[in-house]
Amino acid sequence: MKGLRKIGLTLLIFVLMLTTAACSSETDVKPAAGSGEKYTFKLAHITPTDHMWHKAAEKFKEELDKRSDGRMQLEIYPASQLGTEADMVQQISSGSVDFGFITAAYLSSRAPAFTAWFSPYAFKDLEAANAARDTEVAKKILGTLDGQGIKGLDYLFAGNRVMLFKDKEVKKPEDLKGLAFRVTPSPPLQDFYKSMGASPESLPLPEVYAAIQTGVIDGMDMDLDASITNKYHEVAKYGAVTNHMVWPAVALMNKDKYAKMSEDDKKIIDESIKAAAEYAVKTRSAQEEEFKKTLSDAGMKIYEIDQELFEPYIKQFDEKYGPTDPLIQEFIDTFRK
Ligand code: BEZ
């Protein structure tokens, strides 16, 4: 009897041990955390810290940290601290910088298919442009960077282009005739303005304020966010909220670094950048009215110009750029309504 009780007790203890082990292994389960490798990444971009691109970079940092359980840290270098976009792309390609948010405008000079994003009035609003991120053609355009040691990860949409004027209320495209107009140094953007008779001036962002203040330029192609963060309302009286082109930042990464990561770690990168892009577009879309009011309260006359007036210039753009690259043509055919 005593022997039987002993066996029973031993069995009970064994069963209890098994149950405890099973329970503790269940509660210890953690979300897949990649390879266990630790990273301190660097990301560079050109905008000031109050611009949406920087906020998106901060969101990316937060997501990397959270999704990797702290293994992936990110140092952000804003406001052209690491040089021009040409310098940054060089640094990303050589691996001294891991990530960049780079204008599609600059990239179009290295990979012409990015020109497609400047097809005027291709999207009805920012959300429609954001939805285009997931299309085959958008992904193929990112893929054209492959031969340059760079992986194109995704696009961030944080605003459309508008037109600001120092002291002339431009009400139709033909009113641009003869104006010295700041346009990002990118041929497709410059051609759009040339077709309307403006004289495009290729000025990088940091030189624009002084140029309009001193009358070197009569106006500028800009986004609303940068109009506020750079205080252009102090030097431009009129703001035509045309929203004529999207203005994507392209999220880039050093290609080798990405290729060497485990599949789980690649997934963390991909999902973190996606979360940052969604955050940027959602936040920015909700700010459109607020931004217009901020500029208007600061003394700028804010108004709209009917898209129909631009139709001949849209057609000219499509006819000129579509045939230059199959991806640009595919983009136009996909999105032009
Ligand atoms: C610009 O050059 O117009 C620009 C660049 C980055 C963000 C916003 C505007």
Short mmCIF file of C-alpha atoms and ligand atoms in Angstrom, two decimals:
data_model
loop_
_atom_site.label_atom_id
_atom_site.label_comp_id
_atom_site.label_asym_id
_atom_site.label_seq_id
_atom_site.Cartn_x
_atom_site.Cartn_y
_atom_site.Cartn_z
CA MET A 1 0.00 0.00 0.00
CA LYS A 2 2.78 2.29 1.07
CA GLY A 3 4.63 1.43 -2.17
CA LEU A 4 1.57 2.24 -4.27
CA ARG A 5 1.13 5.62 -2.56
CA LYS A 6 4.80 6.40 -3.23
CA ILE A 7 4.41 5.57 -6.93
CA GLY A 8 1.22 7.72 -7.07
CA LEU A 9 3.00 10.64 -5.42
CA THR A 10 5.96 10.35 -7.80
CA LEU A 11 3.59 10.32 -10.78
CA LEU A 12 1.74 13.37 -9.47
CA ILE A 13 5.00 15.29 -9.02
CA PHE A 14 6.06 14.29 -12.56
CA VAL A 15 2.75 15.45 -14.04
CA LEU A 16 2.99 18.74 -12.09
CA MET A 17 6.52 19.29 -13.36
CA LEU A 18 5.42 18.67 -16.95
CA THR A 19 2.47 21.06 -16.59
CA THR A 20 4.67 23.77 -15.07
CA ALA A 21 7.23 23.38 -17.85
CA ALA A 22 4.52 23.59 -20.51
CA CYS A 23 2.97 26.67 -18.87
CA SER A 24 6.25 28.52 -18.48
CA SER A 25 7.28 27.84 -22.09
CA GLU A 26 3.90 29.24 -23.19
CA THR A 27 4.25 32.48 -21.21
CA ASP A 28 7.87 32.95 -22.38
CA VAL A 29 6.87 33.00 -26.06
CA LYS A 30 7.97 36.30 -27.62
CA PRO A 31 7.21 37.78 -31.03
CA ALA A 32 9.74 36.64 -33.62
CA ALA A 33 12.72 38.88 -33.04
CA GLY A 34 14.87 38.18 -36.09
CA SER A 35 18.46 36.99 -35.89
CA GLY A 36 19.36 38.46 -32.50
CA GLU A 37 21.91 40.70 -34.26
CA LYS A 38 22.14 44.30 -33.03
CA TYR A 39 22.22 47.29 -35.37
CA THR A 40 22.81 51.01 -35.01
CA PHE A 41 21.64 52.46 -38.30
CA LYS A 42 22.11 55.97 -39.70
CA LEU A 43 19.41 57.77 -41.70
CA ALA A 44 19.91 61.10 -43.53
CA HIS A 45 17.47 63.54 -45.13
CA ILE A 46 17.32 67.22 -46.11
CA THR A 47 14.31 68.70 -44.31
CA PRO A 48 14.19 70.62 -41.02
CA THR A 49 13.07 68.76 -37.90
CA ASP A 50 9.56 70.22 -37.97
CA HIS A 51 8.86 68.91 -41.51
CA MET A 52 6.81 65.72 -41.93
CA TRP A 53 9.73 63.81 -43.45
CA HIS A 54 11.62 64.18 -40.19
CA LYS A 55 8.57 63.13 -38.19
CA ALA A 56 8.28 60.08 -40.45
CA ALA A 57 11.95 59.32 -39.75
CA GLU A 58 11.22 59.47 -36.02
CA LYS A 59 8.25 57.14 -36.49
CA PHE A 60 10.51 54.74 -38.42
CA LYS A 61 13.02 54.82 -35.53
CA GLU A 62 10.27 54.08 -33.00
CA GLU A 63 8.88 51.20 -35.09
CA LEU A 64 12.33 49.62 -35.60
CA ASP A 65 13.00 49.77 -31.89
CA LYS A 66 9.61 48.30 -30.98
CA ARG A 67 9.49 45.57 -33.62
CA SER A 68 13.08 44.40 -32.96
CA ASP A 69 12.82 44.46 -29.16
CA GLY A 70 15.46 47.19 -29.07
CA ARG A 71 18.00 45.46 -31.35
CA MET A 72 17.61 48.04 -34.11
CA GLN A 73 18.51 51.60 -33.20
CA LEU A 74 18.43 54.54 -35.58
CA GLU A 75 20.43 57.78 -35.58
CA ILE A 76 18.75 60.49 -37.68
CA TYR A 77 20.74 63.22 -39.48
CA PRO A 78 18.20 65.86 -40.66
CA ALA A 79 18.48 69.20 -42.45
CA SER A 80 21.28 68.24 -44.87
CA GLN A 81 23.72 67.65 -41.96
CA LEU A 82 25.43 65.02 -44.09
CA GLY A 83 25.51 67.12 -47.25
CA THR A 84 23.43 67.39 -50.39
CA GLU A 85 21.15 64.64 -51.64
CA ALA A 86 23.90 63.65 -54.10
CA ASP A 87 26.27 63.24 -51.13
CA MET A 88 23.70 61.24 -49.17
CA VAL A 89 22.96 58.86 -52.02
CA GLN A 90 26.71 58.32 -52.43
CA GLN A 91 27.01 57.59 -48.69
CA ILE A 92 24.10 55.12 -48.84
CA SER A 93 25.55 53.41 -51.87
CA SER A 94 28.97 53.03 -50.18
CA GLY A 95 27.40 51.92 -46.89
CA SER A 96 28.65 54.74 -44.61
CA VAL A 97 24.97 55.71 -44.19
CA ASP A 98 22.29 53.01 -44.08
CA PHE A 99 19.08 54.83 -44.96
CA GLY A 100 17.95 58.03 -46.67
CA PHE A 101 14.70 59.79 -47.41
CA ILE A 102 15.59 61.28 -50.80
CA THR A 103 13.41 63.34 -53.14
CA ALA A 104 12.12 61.50 -56.19
CA ALA A 105 13.12 64.70 -58.00
CA TYR A 106 16.81 64.13 -57.25
CA LEU A 107 16.54 60.40 -57.97
CA SER A 108 15.08 61.12 -61.40
CA SER A 109 18.55 62.40 -62.36
CA ARG A 110 20.07 58.97 -61.51
CA ALA A 111 17.17 56.71 -62.45
CA PRO A 112 14.91 58.42 -65.03
CA ALA A 113 11.83 56.27 -64.32
CA PHE A 114 11.29 58.34 -61.12
CA THR A 115 10.22 61.15 -63.46
CA ALA A 116 6.88 59.33 -63.67
CA TRP A 117 5.90 60.67 -60.23
CA PHE A 118 5.92 64.21 -61.65
CA SER A 119 3.19 63.57 -64.18
CA PRO A 120 1.04 66.63 -63.42
CA TYR A 121 -2.34 65.98 -61.77
CA ALA A 122 -1.90 62.19 -61.87
CA PHE A 123 -3.75 61.73 -58.56
CA LYS A 124 -6.88 63.30 -57.17
CA ASP A 125 -5.40 63.62 -53.67
CA LEU A 126 -2.64 62.41 -51.37
CA GLU A 127 -4.48 59.22 -50.40
CA ALA A 128 -4.79 58.24 -54.06
CA ALA A 129 -1.04 58.80 -54.50
CA ASN A 130 -0.39 56.77 -51.37
CA ALA A 131 -2.47 53.89 -52.73
CA ALA A 132 -0.23 53.93 -55.82
CA ARG A 133 2.72 52.84 -53.62
CA ASP A 134 1.48 49.28 -53.78
CA THR A 135 1.18 49.05 -57.56
CA GLU A 136 3.48 46.99 -59.77
CA VAL A 137 4.69 50.05 -61.66
CA ALA A 138 5.65 51.90 -58.45
CA LYS A 139 7.63 48.86 -57.30
CA LYS A 140 9.31 48.48 -60.69
CA ILE A 141 10.41 52.13 -60.49
CA LEU A 142 12.03 51.44 -57.08
CA GLY A 143 13.76 48.45 -58.68
CA THR A 144 15.55 50.66 -61.20
CA LEU A 145 17.95 51.68 -58.40
CA ASP A 146 19.18 48.10 -57.99
CA GLY A 147 22.32 48.52 -60.08
CA GLN A 148 23.52 51.44 -57.91
CA GLY A 149 24.09 49.60 -54.62
CA ILE A 150 20.79 50.95 -53.33
CA LYS A 151 17.56 49.26 -52.35
CA GLY A 152 14.44 51.36 -52.88
CA LEU A 153 12.26 50.42 -49.92
CA ASP A 154 9.14 52.55 -50.23
CA TYR A 155 7.66 55.99 -50.87
CA LEU A 156 6.53 58.60 -48.35
CA PHE A 157 3.90 61.13 -49.38
CA ALA A 158 3.87 64.21 -47.24
CA GLY A 159 2.25 66.79 -49.47
CA ASN A 160 1.61 67.98 -52.99
CA ARG A 161 3.26 70.84 -54.85
CA VAL A 162 1.83 74.35 -54.71
CA MET A 163 2.94 77.67 -56.24
CA LEU A 164 3.96 80.68 -54.16
CA PHE A 165 4.39 84.17 -55.62
CA LYS A 166 6.24 87.15 -54.18
CA ASP A 167 3.79 89.86 -55.27
CA LYS A 168 1.79 88.76 -58.32
CA GLU A 169 -1.52 86.91 -58.04
CA VAL A 170 -1.16 84.32 -60.79
CA LYS A 171 -4.66 83.17 -61.78
CA LYS A 172 -3.95 81.04 -64.83
CA PRO A 173 -0.91 79.16 -66.18
CA GLU A 174 -0.21 81.85 -68.81
CA ASP A 175 0.32 84.41 -65.99
CA LEU A 176 3.55 82.55 -65.22
CA LYS A 177 5.02 83.83 -68.47
CA GLY A 178 8.31 85.61 -67.88
CA LEU A 179 8.42 84.95 -64.13
CA ALA A 180 11.72 83.85 -62.60
CA PHE A 181 10.40 80.83 -60.80
CA ARG A 182 12.26 78.56 -58.38
CA VAL A 183 11.87 74.96 -59.39
CA THR A 184 13.77 72.02 -57.90
CA PRO A 185 16.75 71.17 -60.11
CA SER A 186 14.95 68.36 -61.94
CA PRO A 187 14.25 68.39 -65.70
CA PRO A 188 10.62 67.14 -65.65
CA LEU A 189 9.58 69.78 -63.12
CA GLN A 190 11.46 72.48 -64.97
CA ASP A 191 9.93 71.46 -68.31
CA PHE A 192 6.42 71.71 -66.87
CA TYR A 193 7.05 75.35 -65.92
CA LYS A 194 8.91 76.13 -69.15
CA SER A 195 5.90 74.88 -71.11
CA MET A 196 3.84 77.59 -69.36
CA GLY A 197 6.38 80.30 -70.17
CA ALA A 198 8.14 80.67 -66.79
CA SER A 199 11.92 80.88 -66.48
CA PRO A 200 12.84 78.12 -64.05
CA GLU A 201 15.63 78.83 -61.56
CA SER A 202 17.29 75.73 -60.13
CA LEU A 203 17.63 76.51 -56.47
CA PRO A 204 18.03 73.98 -53.67
CA LEU A 205 15.78 74.47 -50.64
CA PRO A 206 18.24 76.30 -48.34
CA GLU A 207 18.75 79.11 -50.92
CA VAL A 208 15.10 79.84 -51.65
CA TYR A 209 14.19 82.23 -48.82
CA ALA A 210 16.94 84.74 -49.58
CA ALA A 211 16.32 84.48 -53.32
CA ILE A 212 12.65 85.48 -53.09
CA GLN A 213 13.30 88.05 -50.39
CA THR A 214 15.85 89.83 -52.55
CA GLY A 215 13.78 89.52 -55.74
CA VAL A 216 16.12 87.11 -57.53
CA ILE A 217 13.01 84.95 -58.04
CA ASP A 218 9.34 85.95 -58.39
CA GLY A 219 7.93 82.73 -57.03
CA MET A 220 8.53 79.10 -56.25
CA ASP A 221 7.27 75.57 -56.62
CA MET A 222 6.96 74.23 -53.06
CA ASP A 223 4.90 72.08 -50.68
CA LEU A 224 2.66 73.55 -47.98
CA ASP A 225 4.58 71.96 -45.13
CA ALA A 226 7.92 73.43 -46.25
CA SER A 227 6.19 76.77 -46.92
CA ILE A 228 5.39 76.94 -43.21
CA THR A 229 8.58 75.40 -41.81
CA ASN A 230 10.68 77.77 -43.93
CA LYS A 231 8.43 80.79 -43.19
CA TYR A 232 7.88 81.68 -46.85
CA HIS A 233 4.75 83.58 -45.82
CA GLU A 234 7.18 86.31 -44.71
CA VAL A 235 8.39 86.80 -48.29
CA ALA A 236 5.58 85.62 -50.60
CA LYS A 237 2.17 87.32 -50.70
CA TYR A 238 0.25 84.75 -52.79
CA GLY A 239 -0.15 80.99 -52.48
CA ALA A 240 -1.94 79.05 -55.23
CA VAL A 241 -2.83 75.66 -53.75
CA THR A 242 -2.74 73.86 -57.08
CA ASN A 243 -1.64 70.44 -55.73
CA HIS A 244 -0.39 69.84 -59.27
CA MET A 245 2.21 67.18 -58.49
CA VAL A 246 2.96 64.74 -55.71
CA TRP A 247 6.26 65.03 -53.94
CA PRO A 248 7.42 61.68 -52.71
CA ALA A 249 10.42 61.04 -50.55
CA VAL A 250 11.89 57.71 -51.51
CA ALA A 251 13.10 55.57 -48.59
CA LEU A 252 16.45 54.07 -49.58
CA MET A 253 18.75 51.56 -47.92
CA ASN A 254 22.22 50.26 -48.64
CA LYS A 255 21.55 47.21 -50.80
CA ASP A 256 24.24 44.89 -49.38
CA LYS A 257 23.26 45.57 -45.81
CA TYR A 258 19.67 44.70 -46.59
CA ALA A 259 20.66 41.58 -48.55
CA LYS A 260 22.76 40.25 -45.64
CA MET A 261 19.97 40.54 -43.07
CA SER A 262 17.90 37.55 -41.96
CA GLU A 263 14.43 37.25 -43.50
CA ASP A 264 12.87 38.20 -40.15
CA ASP A 265 15.04 41.32 -39.89
CA LYS A 266 14.20 42.33 -43.47
CA LYS A 267 10.56 42.02 -42.50
CA ILE A 268 11.11 44.35 -39.54
CA ILE A 269 12.68 46.94 -41.88
CA ASP A 270 9.90 46.60 -44.48
CA GLU A 271 7.09 46.80 -41.95
CA SER A 272 8.64 49.68 -40.01
CA ILE A 273 9.05 51.81 -43.13
CA LYS A 274 5.51 50.96 -44.18
CA ALA A 275 4.22 52.10 -40.78
CA ALA A 276 6.18 55.37 -41.12
CA ALA A 277 4.79 55.97 -44.62
CA GLU A 278 1.21 55.35 -43.49
CA TYR A 279 1.73 57.64 -40.51
CA ALA A 280 3.10 60.42 -42.74
CA VAL A 281 0.29 60.35 -45.27
CA LYS A 282 -2.47 60.08 -42.68
CA THR A 283 -1.11 62.89 -40.51
CA ARG A 284 -0.34 65.13 -43.46
CA SER A 285 -3.71 64.63 -45.19
CA ALA A 286 -5.48 65.71 -42.01
CA GLN A 287 -3.38 68.91 -41.89
CA GLU A 288 -4.23 70.31 -45.33
CA GLU A 289 -6.87 72.80 -44.11
CA GLU A 290 -4.86 73.71 -41.01
CA PHE A 291 -1.77 74.48 -43.15
CA LYS A 292 -3.78 76.69 -45.50
CA LYS A 293 -5.20 78.54 -42.51
CA THR A 294 -1.76 78.96 -40.93
CA LEU A 295 -0.44 80.60 -44.10
CA SER A 296 -3.57 82.68 -44.54
CA ASP A 297 -3.45 83.85 -40.90
CA ALA A 298 0.18 84.79 -41.47
CA GLY A 299 -0.93 87.14 -44.27
CA MET A 300 -0.59 85.05 -47.45
CA LYS A 301 -3.53 85.11 -49.87
CA ILE A 302 -4.42 81.42 -50.36
CA TYR A 303 -6.46 80.47 -53.44
CA GLU A 304 -6.95 77.75 -56.02
CA ILE A 305 -6.55 77.55 -59.82
CA ASP A 306 -8.86 75.27 -61.80
CA GLN A 307 -7.07 72.10 -62.99
CA GLU A 308 -8.77 72.37 -66.39
CA LEU A 309 -6.64 75.40 -67.21
CA PHE A 310 -3.55 73.19 -67.01
CA GLU A 311 -4.84 70.50 -69.41
CA PRO A 312 -2.72 71.54 -72.44
CA TYR A 313 0.43 71.49 -70.29
CA ILE A 314 -0.44 68.10 -68.77
CA LYS A 315 -0.83 66.72 -72.29
CA GLN A 316 2.52 68.20 -73.34
CA PHE A 317 4.19 66.57 -70.35
CA ASP A 318 2.72 63.14 -71.09
CA GLU A 319 3.63 63.39 -74.78
CA LYS A 320 7.18 64.41 -73.99
CA TYR A 321 7.99 62.03 -71.13
CA GLY A 322 5.82 58.95 -71.79
CA PRO A 323 7.89 57.81 -74.81
CA THR A 324 11.22 58.34 -72.99
CA ASP A 325 10.80 55.32 -70.70
CA PRO A 326 8.43 52.33 -70.69
CA LEU A 327 7.86 52.70 -66.94
CA ILE A 328 6.87 56.36 -67.30
CA GLN A 329 4.41 55.37 -70.03
CA GLU A 330 3.07 52.52 -67.88
CA PHE A 331 2.64 54.95 -64.98
CA ILE A 332 0.76 57.46 -67.13
CA ASP A 333 -1.45 54.73 -68.59
CA THR A 334 -2.16 53.34 -65.13
CA PHE A 335 -3.03 56.54 -63.31
CA ARG A 336 -4.24 59.07 -65.87
CA LYS A 337 -8.01 59.10 -65.79
C1 BEZ B 1 12.00 71.30 -52.15
O1 BEZ B 1 13.15 71.29 -52.58
O2 BEZ B 1 11.14 72.02 -52.66
C2 BEZ B 1 11.64 70.42 -50.98
C3 BEZ B 1 12.49 69.40 -50.61
C4 BEZ B 1 12.12 68.55 -49.56
C5 BEZ B 1 10.92 68.73 -48.90
C6 BEZ B 1 10.10 69.76 -49.27
C7 BEZ B 1 10.44 70.61 -50.32
#
